C-alpha positions as a LaTeX table, in Angstrom:
\begin{tabular}{lrrr}
\hline
Residue & $x$ (\AA) & $y$ (\AA) & $z$ (\AA) \\
\hline
Met1 & $-13.77$ & 252.92 & 37.73 \\
Gly2 & $-14.39$ & 254.76 & 41.06 \\
Asp3 & $-12.00$ & 252.27 & 42.62 \\
Arg4 & $-9.41$ & 252.22 & 40.00 \\
Pro5 & $-6.89$ & 254.84 & 41.32 \\
Asn6 & $-7.04$ & 252.79 & 44.84 \\
Ser7 & $-6.25$ & 249.60 & 43.22 \\
Ser8 & $-3.81$ & 251.25 & 40.90 \\
Phe9 & $-1.98$ & 252.48 & 43.89 \\
Leu10 & $-2.23$ & 249.25 & 45.86 \\
Arg11 & $-0.54$ & 247.42 & 42.79 \\
Gln12 & 2.21 & 250.12 & 42.49 \\
Ile13 & 2.89 & 249.87 & 46.25 \\
Ser14 & 3.16 & 246.03 & 45.69 \\
Ala15 & 5.74 & 246.51 & 42.82 \\
Thr16 & 7.81 & 248.69 & 45.21 \\
Val17 & 7.92 & 246.27 & 47.97 \\
Leu18 & 8.50 & 243.48 & 45.65 \\
Ala19 & 11.46 & 245.12 & 43.94 \\
Leu20 & 12.65 & 245.92 & 47.62 \\
Ala21 & 12.23 & 242.31 & 48.68 \\
Ser22 & 14.09 & 241.16 & 45.78 \\
Leu23 & 17.10 & 243.28 & 46.43 \\
Trp24 & 17.19 & 242.23 & 50.17 \\
Ser25 & 17.22 & 238.81 & 48.96 \\
Leu26 & 20.51 & 239.62 & 47.12 \\
Gly27 & 22.47 & 240.56 & 50.43 \\
Gly28 & 20.58 & 243.09 & 51.95 \\
Cys29 & 20.50 & 246.89 & 51.50 \\
Ala30 & 23.75 & 247.37 & 53.78 \\
Ser31 & 25.93 & 245.64 & 50.75 \\
Leu32 & 24.32 & 248.25 & 48.28 \\
Asp33 & 26.32 & 251.23 & 47.43 \\
Arg34 & 24.87 & 254.77 & 47.10 \\
Gln35 & 24.90 & 254.65 & 43.23 \\
Glu36 & 23.02 & 251.39 & 43.32 \\
Leu37 & 20.52 & 252.06 & 45.91 \\
Thr38 & 19.71 & 255.36 & 43.69 \\
Trp39 & 19.47 & 253.21 & 40.57 \\
Gln40 & 17.06 & 250.85 & 42.46 \\
Ala41 & 14.92 & 254.14 & 43.81 \\
Leu42 & 14.79 & 255.40 & 40.19 \\
His43 & 13.68 & 252.01 & 38.62 \\
Ala44 & 11.02 & 251.39 & 41.25 \\
Val45 & 9.30 & 254.87 & 40.15 \\
Asp46 & 9.81 & 253.69 & 36.37 \\
Val47 & 8.31 & 250.36 & 37.24 \\
Ala48 & 5.15 & 252.27 & 38.99 \\
Gln49 & 5.06 & 254.25 & 35.97 \\
Thr50 & 4.97 & 251.46 & 33.59 \\
Leu51 & 2.37 & 249.78 & 35.60 \\
Asn52 & 0.14 & 252.98 & 35.21 \\
Ala53 & 0.58 & 253.59 & 31.84 \\
Ala54 & $-0.20$ & 249.75 & 30.96 \\
Ser55 & $-3.50$ & 250.00 & 32.93 \\
Asp56 & $-4.31$ & 253.30 & 30.78 \\
Pro57 & $-5.37$ & 252.48 & 27.40 \\
Cys58 & $-4.19$ & 256.19 & 26.14 \\
Tyr59 & $-0.45$ & 255.04 & 26.79 \\
Lys60 & 1.89 & 252.45 & 25.39 \\
Glu61 & 5.09 & 251.34 & 26.28 \\
Asp62 & 7.65 & 252.82 & 23.69 \\
Ala63 & 10.95 & 252.01 & 24.99 \\
Trp64 & 12.72 & 250.10 & 22.57 \\
Leu65 & 14.09 & 247.22 & 24.67 \\
Thr66 & 11.14 & 247.24 & 27.06 \\
Ser67 & 8.45 & 247.04 & 24.47 \\
Arg68 & 10.27 & 244.05 & 22.92 \\
Leu69 & 10.14 & 242.15 & 26.58 \\
Ile70 & 6.76 & 243.07 & 27.67 \\
Gly71 & 4.98 & 244.23 & 24.71 \\
Ser72 & 3.24 & 247.75 & 24.34 \\
Gln73 & 0.07 & 247.13 & 26.63 \\
Pro74 & 1.86 & 244.55 & 29.13 \\
Asn75 & $-0.25$ & 243.16 & 32.14 \\
Asp76 & 0.60 & 243.66 & 35.46 \\
Ala77 & 2.45 & 240.19 & 35.84 \\
Glu78 & 4.90 & 241.11 & 32.69 \\
Val79 & 5.67 & 244.79 & 34.13 \\
Leu80 & 6.38 & 243.33 & 37.67 \\
Ala81 & 8.47 & 240.53 & 36.03 \\
Trp82 & 10.43 & 242.59 & 33.91 \\
Gly83 & 10.68 & 245.25 & 36.97 \\
Val84 & 12.07 & 242.61 & 39.38 \\
Gly85 & 14.35 & 240.98 & 36.65 \\
Thr86 & 15.75 & 244.40 & 35.73 \\
Ala87 & 16.44 & 245.09 & 39.58 \\
Val88 & 18.07 & 241.99 & 40.12 \\
Leu89 & 20.01 & 241.86 & 36.95 \\
His90 & 21.21 & 245.36 & 37.54 \\
Ala91 & 22.20 & 244.59 & 41.14 \\
Trp92 & 24.12 & 241.35 & 40.04 \\
Ile93 & 26.00 & 243.16 & 37.10 \\
Ser94 & 27.17 & 246.07 & 39.64 \\
Ser95 & 28.07 & 243.58 & 42.28 \\
Ala96 & 30.14 & 241.47 & 39.79 \\
Leu97 & 32.05 & 244.26 & 38.35 \\
Glu98 & 33.15 & 245.34 & 42.11 \\
Glu99 & 33.73 & 241.68 & 43.12 \\
Arg100 & 35.75 & 240.91 & 39.82 \\
Gly101 & 37.92 & 243.90 & 39.95 \\
Ala102 & 36.69 & 245.78 & 37.09 \\
Pro103 & 38.56 & 249.06 & 36.74 \\
Val104 & 36.90 & 251.79 & 38.58 \\
Trp105 & 36.13 & 253.81 & 35.19 \\
Val106 & 34.18 & 250.64 & 33.86 \\
Gln107 & 32.37 & 250.70 & 37.32 \\
Arg108 & 31.70 & 254.30 & 37.01 \\
Val109 & 30.57 & 254.15 & 33.21 \\
Trp110 & 28.12 & 251.51 & 34.26 \\
Asp111 & 26.87 & 253.65 & 37.01 \\
Leu112 & 26.70 & 256.86 & 35.21 \\
Gly113 & 25.13 & 255.16 & 32.02 \\
Thr114 & 22.36 & 253.38 & 33.97 \\
Leu115 & 21.59 & 256.21 & 36.31 \\
Gly116 & 21.27 & 258.60 & 33.16 \\
His117 & 19.16 & 256.11 & 31.02 \\
Thr118 & 16.68 & 255.69 & 33.93 \\
Thr119 & 16.66 & 259.11 & 34.96 \\
Tyr120 & 15.72 & 259.95 & 31.28 \\
Ala121 & 13.10 & 257.22 & 31.38 \\
Val122 & 11.49 & 258.54 & 34.49 \\
Val123 & 11.87 & 262.25 & 33.28 \\
Ser124 & 10.35 & 261.45 & 29.81 \\
Asn125 & 7.52 & 259.51 & 31.26 \\
His126 & 6.51 & 262.21 & 33.63 \\
Ser127 & 6.68 & 264.90 & 31.08 \\
Glu128 & 4.40 & 262.60 & 28.51 \\
Gly129 & 1.75 & 262.53 & 31.43 \\
Val130 & 2.75 & 259.23 & 33.00 \\
Arg131 & 2.46 & 259.32 & 36.74 \\
Pro132 & 3.88 & 256.71 & 39.16 \\
Phe133 & 0.92 & 256.96 & 41.42 \\
Gly134 & $-2.66$ & 258.40 & 40.76 \\
Ser135 & $-4.26$ & 259.35 & 37.28 \\
Asn136 & $-2.09$ & 260.03 & 34.28 \\
Arg137 & $-2.53$ & 263.25 & 32.33 \\
Glu138 & $-5.56$ & 263.30 & 29.72 \\
Val139 & $-4.57$ & 262.72 & 26.19 \\
Asp140 & $-6.31$ & 264.94 & 23.75 \\
Gly141 & $-8.31$ & 262.33 & 21.18 \\
Cys142 & $-8.10$ & 259.50 & 23.61 \\
Leu143 & $-11.18$ & 258.37 & 25.57 \\
Arg144 & $-10.55$ & 256.21 & 28.77 \\
Ser145 & $-13.30$ & 253.54 & 29.19 \\
\hline
\end{tabular}
C-alpha cells in the first residue's frame, strides 16, 4: 500500500502521454485549434481522475455513458482505451466539422457543448473527492483495503 500513490501517479502520467501521442498521430498539435487543445487537456485530467477512482474501492464510475462503456469499476486498460478512443473520436469530429464546412454555429455548439460537459465532469469529480493525482478524499463509511 505504501507504493500505491507512486504507481497511481505513474499510471496517470502514462495515460496522459498515451492520449497526447494519439493526438499527435492525428496530425500534430499544430493542426489542433485552441478549443480542441483545451478539450483534450480537460479530457486528460478526466482520464487521470477516472484512473484514480477506478483503483479506489470507495468510488464508482457513475457517468451515464462512460459507465455503460467501461463499467462502474473499470480496470486500467478499460479506462485507457476509453480515454484514448474518446480523445481520437473528439479530434476527428472537430476536424470533420471544419473540413466539411459545417456552419460556424454548429462548430461552436460542438466546442462549447463538449467543453462544458467535460469541465462539468472534472469539477464534479473533484468536488466528490476524486483527484487526478495522489490520494482521493476519504469517504465516510468506506474502508480502503
